[in-house]
Short mmCIF file of C-alpha atoms and ligand atoms in Angstrom, two decimals:
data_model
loop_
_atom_site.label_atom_id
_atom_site.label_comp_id
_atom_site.label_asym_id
_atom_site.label_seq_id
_atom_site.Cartn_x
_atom_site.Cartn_y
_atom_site.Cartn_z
CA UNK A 1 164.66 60.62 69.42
CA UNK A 2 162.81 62.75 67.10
CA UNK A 3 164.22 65.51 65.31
CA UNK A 4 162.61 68.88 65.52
CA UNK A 5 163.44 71.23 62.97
CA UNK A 6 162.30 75.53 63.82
CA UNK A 7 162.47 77.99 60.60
CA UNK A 8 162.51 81.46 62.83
CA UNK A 9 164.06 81.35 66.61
CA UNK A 10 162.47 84.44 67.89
CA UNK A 11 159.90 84.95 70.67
CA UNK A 12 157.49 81.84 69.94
CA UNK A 13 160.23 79.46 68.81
CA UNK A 14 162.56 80.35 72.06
CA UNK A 15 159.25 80.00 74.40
CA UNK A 16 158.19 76.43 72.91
CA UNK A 17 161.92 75.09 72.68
CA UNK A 18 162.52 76.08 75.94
CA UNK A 19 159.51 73.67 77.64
CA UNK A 20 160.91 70.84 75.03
CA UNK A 21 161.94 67.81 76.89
CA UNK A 22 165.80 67.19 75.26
CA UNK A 23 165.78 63.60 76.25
CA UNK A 24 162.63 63.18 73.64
CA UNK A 25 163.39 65.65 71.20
CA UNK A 26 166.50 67.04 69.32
CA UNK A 27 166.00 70.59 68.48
CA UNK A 28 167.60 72.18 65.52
CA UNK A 29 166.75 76.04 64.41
CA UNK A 30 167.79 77.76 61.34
CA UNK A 31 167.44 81.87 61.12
CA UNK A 32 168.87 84.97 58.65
CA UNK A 33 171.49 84.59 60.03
CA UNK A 34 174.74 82.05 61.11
CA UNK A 35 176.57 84.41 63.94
CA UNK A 36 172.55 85.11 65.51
CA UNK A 37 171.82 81.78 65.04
CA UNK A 38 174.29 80.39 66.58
CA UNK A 39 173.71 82.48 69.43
CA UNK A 40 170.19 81.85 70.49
CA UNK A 41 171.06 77.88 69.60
CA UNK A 42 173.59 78.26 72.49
CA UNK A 43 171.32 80.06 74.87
CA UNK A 44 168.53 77.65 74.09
CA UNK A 45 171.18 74.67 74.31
CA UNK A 46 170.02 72.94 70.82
CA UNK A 47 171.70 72.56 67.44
CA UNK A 48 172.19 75.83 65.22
CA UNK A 49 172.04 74.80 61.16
CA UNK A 50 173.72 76.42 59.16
CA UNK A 51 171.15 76.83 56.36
CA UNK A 52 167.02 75.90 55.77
CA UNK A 53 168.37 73.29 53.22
CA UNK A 54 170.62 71.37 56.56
CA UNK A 55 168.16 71.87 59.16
CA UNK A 56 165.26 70.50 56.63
CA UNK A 57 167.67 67.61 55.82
CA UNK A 58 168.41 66.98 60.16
CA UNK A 59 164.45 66.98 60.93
CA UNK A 60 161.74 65.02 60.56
CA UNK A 61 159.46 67.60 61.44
CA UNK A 62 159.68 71.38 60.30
CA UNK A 63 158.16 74.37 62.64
CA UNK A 64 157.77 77.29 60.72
CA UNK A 65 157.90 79.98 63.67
CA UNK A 66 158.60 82.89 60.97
CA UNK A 67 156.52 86.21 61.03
CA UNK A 68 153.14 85.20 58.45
CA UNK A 69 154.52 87.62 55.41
CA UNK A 70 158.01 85.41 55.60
CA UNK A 71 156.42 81.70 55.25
CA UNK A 72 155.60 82.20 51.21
CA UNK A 73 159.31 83.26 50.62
CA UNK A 74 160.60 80.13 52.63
CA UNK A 75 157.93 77.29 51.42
CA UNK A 76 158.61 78.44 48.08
CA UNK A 77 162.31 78.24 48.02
CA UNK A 78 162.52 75.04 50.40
CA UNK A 79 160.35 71.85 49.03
CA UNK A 80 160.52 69.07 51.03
CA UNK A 81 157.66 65.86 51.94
CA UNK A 82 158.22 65.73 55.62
CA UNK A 83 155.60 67.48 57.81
CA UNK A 84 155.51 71.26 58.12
CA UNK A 85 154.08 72.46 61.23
CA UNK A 86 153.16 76.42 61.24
CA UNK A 87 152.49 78.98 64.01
CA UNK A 88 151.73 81.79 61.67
CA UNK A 89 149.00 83.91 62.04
CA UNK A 90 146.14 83.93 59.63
CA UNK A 91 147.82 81.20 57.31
CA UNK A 92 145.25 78.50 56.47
CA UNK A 93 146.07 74.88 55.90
CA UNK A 94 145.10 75.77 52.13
CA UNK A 95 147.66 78.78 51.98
CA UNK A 96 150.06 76.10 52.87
CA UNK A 97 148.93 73.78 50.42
CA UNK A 98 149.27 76.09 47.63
CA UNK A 99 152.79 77.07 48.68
CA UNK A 100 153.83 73.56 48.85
CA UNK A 101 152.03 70.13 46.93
CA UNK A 102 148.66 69.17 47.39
CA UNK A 103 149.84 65.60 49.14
CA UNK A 104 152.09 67.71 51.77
CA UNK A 105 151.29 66.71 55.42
CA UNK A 106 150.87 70.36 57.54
CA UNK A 107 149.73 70.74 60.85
CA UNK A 108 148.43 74.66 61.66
CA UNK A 109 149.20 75.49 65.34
CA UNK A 110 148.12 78.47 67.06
CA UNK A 111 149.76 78.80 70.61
CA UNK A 112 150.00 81.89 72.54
CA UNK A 113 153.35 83.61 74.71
CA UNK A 114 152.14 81.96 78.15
CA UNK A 115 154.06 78.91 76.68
CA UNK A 116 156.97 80.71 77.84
CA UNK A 117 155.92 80.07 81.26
CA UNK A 118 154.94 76.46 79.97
CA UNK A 119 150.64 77.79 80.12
CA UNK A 120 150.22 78.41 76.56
CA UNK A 121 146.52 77.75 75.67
CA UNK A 122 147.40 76.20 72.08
CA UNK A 123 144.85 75.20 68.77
CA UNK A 124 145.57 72.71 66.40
CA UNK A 125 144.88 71.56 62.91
CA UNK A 126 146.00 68.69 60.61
CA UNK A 127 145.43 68.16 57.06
CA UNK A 128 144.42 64.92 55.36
CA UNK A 129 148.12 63.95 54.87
CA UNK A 130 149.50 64.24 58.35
CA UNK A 131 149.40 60.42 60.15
CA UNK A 132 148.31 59.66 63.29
CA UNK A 133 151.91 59.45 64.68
CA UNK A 134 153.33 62.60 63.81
CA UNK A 135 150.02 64.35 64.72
CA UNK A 136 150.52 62.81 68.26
CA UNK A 137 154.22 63.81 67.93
CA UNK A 138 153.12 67.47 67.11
CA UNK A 139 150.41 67.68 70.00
CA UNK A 140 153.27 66.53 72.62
CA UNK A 141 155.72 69.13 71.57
CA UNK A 142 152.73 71.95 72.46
CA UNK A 143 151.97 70.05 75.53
CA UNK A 144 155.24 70.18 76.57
CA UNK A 145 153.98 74.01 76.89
CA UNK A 146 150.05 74.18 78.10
CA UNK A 147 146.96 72.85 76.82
CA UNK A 148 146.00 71.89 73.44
CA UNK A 149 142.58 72.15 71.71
CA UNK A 150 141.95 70.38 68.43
CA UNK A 151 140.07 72.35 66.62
CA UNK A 152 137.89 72.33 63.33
CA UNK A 153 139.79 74.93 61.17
CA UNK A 154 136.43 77.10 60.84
CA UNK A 155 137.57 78.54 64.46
CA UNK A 156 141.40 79.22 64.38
CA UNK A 157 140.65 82.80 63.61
CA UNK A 158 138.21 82.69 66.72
CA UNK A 159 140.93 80.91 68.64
CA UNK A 160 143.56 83.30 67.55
CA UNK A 161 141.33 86.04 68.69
CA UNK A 162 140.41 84.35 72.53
CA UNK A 163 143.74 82.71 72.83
CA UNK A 164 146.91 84.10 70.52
CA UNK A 165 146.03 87.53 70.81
CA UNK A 166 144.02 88.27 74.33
CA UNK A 167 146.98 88.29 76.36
CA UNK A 168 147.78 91.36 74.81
CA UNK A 169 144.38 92.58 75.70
CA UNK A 170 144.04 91.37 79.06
CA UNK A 171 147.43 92.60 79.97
CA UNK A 172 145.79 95.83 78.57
CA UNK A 173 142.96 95.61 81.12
CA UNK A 174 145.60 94.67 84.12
CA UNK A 175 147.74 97.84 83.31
CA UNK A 176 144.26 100.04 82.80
CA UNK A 177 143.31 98.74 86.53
CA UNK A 178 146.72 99.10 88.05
CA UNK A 179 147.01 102.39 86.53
CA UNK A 180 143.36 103.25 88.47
CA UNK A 181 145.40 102.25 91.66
CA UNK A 182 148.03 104.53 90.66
CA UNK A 183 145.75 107.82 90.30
CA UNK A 184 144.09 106.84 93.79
CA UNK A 185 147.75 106.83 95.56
CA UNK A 186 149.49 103.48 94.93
CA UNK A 187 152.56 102.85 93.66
CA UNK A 188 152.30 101.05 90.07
CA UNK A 189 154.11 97.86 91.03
CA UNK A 190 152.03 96.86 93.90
CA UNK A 191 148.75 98.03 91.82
CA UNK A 192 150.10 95.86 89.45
CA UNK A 193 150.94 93.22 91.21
CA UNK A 194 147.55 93.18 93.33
CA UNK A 195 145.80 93.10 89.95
CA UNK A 196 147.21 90.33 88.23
CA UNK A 197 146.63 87.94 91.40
CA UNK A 198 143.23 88.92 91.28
CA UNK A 199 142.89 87.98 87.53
CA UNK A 200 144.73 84.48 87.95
CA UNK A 201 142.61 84.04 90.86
CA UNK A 202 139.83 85.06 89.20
CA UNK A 203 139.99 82.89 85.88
CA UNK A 204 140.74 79.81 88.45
CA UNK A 205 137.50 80.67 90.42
CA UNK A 206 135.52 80.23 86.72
CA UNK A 207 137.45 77.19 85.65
CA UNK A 208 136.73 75.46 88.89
CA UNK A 209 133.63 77.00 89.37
CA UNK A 210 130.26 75.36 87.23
CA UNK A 211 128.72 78.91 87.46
CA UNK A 212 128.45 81.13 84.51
CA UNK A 213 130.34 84.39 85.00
CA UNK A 214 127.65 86.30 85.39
CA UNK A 215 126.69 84.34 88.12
CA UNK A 216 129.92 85.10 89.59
CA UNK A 217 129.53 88.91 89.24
CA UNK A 218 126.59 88.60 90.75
CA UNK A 219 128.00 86.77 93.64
CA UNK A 220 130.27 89.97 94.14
CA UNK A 221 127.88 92.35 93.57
CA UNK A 222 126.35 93.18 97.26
CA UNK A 223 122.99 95.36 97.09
CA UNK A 224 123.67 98.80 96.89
CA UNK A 225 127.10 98.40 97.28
CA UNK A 226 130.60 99.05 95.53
CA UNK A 227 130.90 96.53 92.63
CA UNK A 228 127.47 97.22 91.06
CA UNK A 229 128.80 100.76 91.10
CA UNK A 230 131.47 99.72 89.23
CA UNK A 231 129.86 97.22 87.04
CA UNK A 232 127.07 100.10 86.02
CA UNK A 233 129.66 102.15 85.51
CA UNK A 234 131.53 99.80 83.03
CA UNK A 235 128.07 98.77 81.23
CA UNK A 236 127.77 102.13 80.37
CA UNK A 237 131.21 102.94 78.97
CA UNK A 238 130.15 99.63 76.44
CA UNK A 239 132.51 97.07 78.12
CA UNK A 240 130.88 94.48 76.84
CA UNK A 241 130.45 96.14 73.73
CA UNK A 242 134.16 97.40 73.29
CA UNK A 243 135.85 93.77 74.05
CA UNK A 244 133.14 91.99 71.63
CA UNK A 245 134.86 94.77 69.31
CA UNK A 246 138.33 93.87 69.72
CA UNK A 247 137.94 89.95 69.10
CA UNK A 248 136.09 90.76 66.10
CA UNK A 249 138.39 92.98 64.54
CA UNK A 250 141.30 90.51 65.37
CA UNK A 251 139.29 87.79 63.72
CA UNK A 252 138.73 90.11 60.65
CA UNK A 253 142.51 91.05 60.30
CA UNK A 254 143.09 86.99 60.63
CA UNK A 255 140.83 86.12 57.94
CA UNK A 256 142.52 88.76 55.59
CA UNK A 257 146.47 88.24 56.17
CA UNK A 258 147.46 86.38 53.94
CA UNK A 259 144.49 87.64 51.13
N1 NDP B 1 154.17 86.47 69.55
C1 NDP B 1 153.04 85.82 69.81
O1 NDP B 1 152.42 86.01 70.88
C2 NDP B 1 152.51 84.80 68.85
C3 NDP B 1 153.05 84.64 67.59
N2 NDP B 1 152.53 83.71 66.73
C4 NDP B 1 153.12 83.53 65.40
O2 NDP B 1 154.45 83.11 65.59
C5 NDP B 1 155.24 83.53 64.50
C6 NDP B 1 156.53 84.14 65.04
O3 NDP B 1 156.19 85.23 65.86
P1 NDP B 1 157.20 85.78 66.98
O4 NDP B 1 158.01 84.67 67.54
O5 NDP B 1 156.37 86.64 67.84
O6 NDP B 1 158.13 86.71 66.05
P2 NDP B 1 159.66 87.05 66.22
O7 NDP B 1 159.91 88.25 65.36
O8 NDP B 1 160.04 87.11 67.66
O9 NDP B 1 160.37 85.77 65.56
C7 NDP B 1 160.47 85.56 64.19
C8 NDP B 1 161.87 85.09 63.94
O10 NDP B 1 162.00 84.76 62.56
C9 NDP B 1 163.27 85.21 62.12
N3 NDP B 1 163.28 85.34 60.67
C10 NDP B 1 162.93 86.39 59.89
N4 NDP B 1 163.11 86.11 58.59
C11 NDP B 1 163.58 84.83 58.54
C12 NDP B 1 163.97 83.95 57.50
N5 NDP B 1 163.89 84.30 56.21
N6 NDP B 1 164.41 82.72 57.83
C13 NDP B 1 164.49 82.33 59.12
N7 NDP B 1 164.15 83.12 60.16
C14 NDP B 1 163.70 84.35 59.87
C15 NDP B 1 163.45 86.52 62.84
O11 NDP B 1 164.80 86.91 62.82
P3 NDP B 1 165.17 88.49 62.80
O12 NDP B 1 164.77 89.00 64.15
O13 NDP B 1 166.63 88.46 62.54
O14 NDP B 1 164.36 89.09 61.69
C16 NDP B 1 162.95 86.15 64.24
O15 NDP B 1 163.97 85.53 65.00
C17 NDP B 1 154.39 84.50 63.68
O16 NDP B 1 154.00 83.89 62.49
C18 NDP B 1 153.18 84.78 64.55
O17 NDP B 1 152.00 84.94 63.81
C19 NDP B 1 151.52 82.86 67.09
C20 NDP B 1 150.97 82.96 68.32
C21 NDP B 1 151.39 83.94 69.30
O1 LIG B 2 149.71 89.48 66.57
C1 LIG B 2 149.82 88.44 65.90
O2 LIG B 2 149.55 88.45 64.69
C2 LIG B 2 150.29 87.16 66.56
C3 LIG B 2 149.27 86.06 66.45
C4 LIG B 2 148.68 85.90 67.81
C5 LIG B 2 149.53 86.70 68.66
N1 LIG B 2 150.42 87.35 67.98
#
């Protein structure tokens, strides 16, 4: 059984722990504080510690699951040679390095909230020091919630962009179109939920599908029809444009978190 030790039980930590397999793993999580602690360990059905110090000492690997401006604080106060695993944004495998020695073994993880529906779409990262073993140990906790994509660490702010932030974004573009439905005369909860089947089916048509998505637009589009009414429409309101935007700026606020 391998210990699992989680520095922060919020949102990420709950969603991960929760797709854990308990007969493989032995979850521990530490927080601010006992009395909250204590209560998410009992909703989550793993071991509360009372301090970092204990749960460091109970694990043989160490999420950090804290909010990126917290991690300094706790790597600084807590030294320790087993691995450190981190799901902080913009936090390089260098950052950690300096916060720690230069011989400690850290594995950067970027996973997104679908893990807690067990679909996260998760990056990963080792360092020089992290063995085989534990790196395998790492990938099979985050594939106990999605996929995982090794990754060379030039592209975790990319990754963060496409995978750890665009929920947010395309949940953005599901309430934008169920909000459409609304103003034509439909009640928000069936716009909504005739949306989001539409985007799950529509991401499965381009996974399974060896077209490009244009292709697929195209596919939609009927001569002088509706969609390339639409699809005009959106070209020239810069759709394209606007989203190419948004990933950029989240991979510029990446690369300058922790600077
Ligand atoms: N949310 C997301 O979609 C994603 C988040 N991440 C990364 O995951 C990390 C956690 O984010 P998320 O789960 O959303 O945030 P949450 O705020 O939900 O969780 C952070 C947790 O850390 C606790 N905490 C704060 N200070 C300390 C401390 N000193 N010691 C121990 N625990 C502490 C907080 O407790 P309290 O509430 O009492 O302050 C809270 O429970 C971040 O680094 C973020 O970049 C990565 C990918 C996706
Ligand atoms: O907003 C953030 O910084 C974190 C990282 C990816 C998703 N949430």
């Amino acid at each position: 059984m391998t210990n699992i030790g989680f520095i922060g039980a919020g949102k990420m930590a709950s969603a991960i722990i929760k797709g854990l397999n308990k007969d493989k793993f032995s979850v521990h999580i530490s927080g601010r504080n006992i009395e909250e602690t204590q209560k998410t360990a009992q909703a989550l059905g793993v071991n509360a510690a009372p301090s970092h110090a204990d749960l460091i000492q109970a694990s043989d690997i160490i999420v950090l699951a804290v909010k990126p401006y917290v991690v300094a604080d706790i790597l600084t106060e807590h030294k320790t040679e087993k691995p450190i695993v981190s799901i902080a944004a913009g936090i390089t495998l260098a950052d950690l390095s300096a916060m720690t020695t230069d011989t400690q073994p850290i594995v950067r993880i970027m996973p997104n909230i679908n893990a807690t529906i067990q679909k996260s779409t998760t990056g990963i990262v080792r360092n020089a020091y992290v063995s085989d073993d534990v790196f395998n140990t790492v990938k099979a906790i985050f594939e106990s919630v999605g996929s995982v994509h090794e990754l060379a660490e030039k592209d975790f702010g990319t990754f963060t962009a496409l995978a750890g932030s665009s929920p947010a974004y395309i949940y953005m573009f599901i309430d934008a179109m169920s909000r459409a439905g609304v103003l034509h005369g439909m009640p928000k909860d069936v716009s909504t939920k005739i949306v989001a089947e539409t985007v799950l089916a529509s991401a499965e048509m381009i996974l399974k599908s060896d077209e490009n998505p244009w292709t697929l637009v195209d596919n939609v589009s009927s001569p002088g029809g509706t969609t390339v009414a639409g699809v005009v429409s959106l070209e020239k309101n810069n759709f394209v444009a606007t989203v190419i935007d948004a990933i950029t700026a989240t991979i510029e606020k990446n690369n300058t978190m922790n600077k």
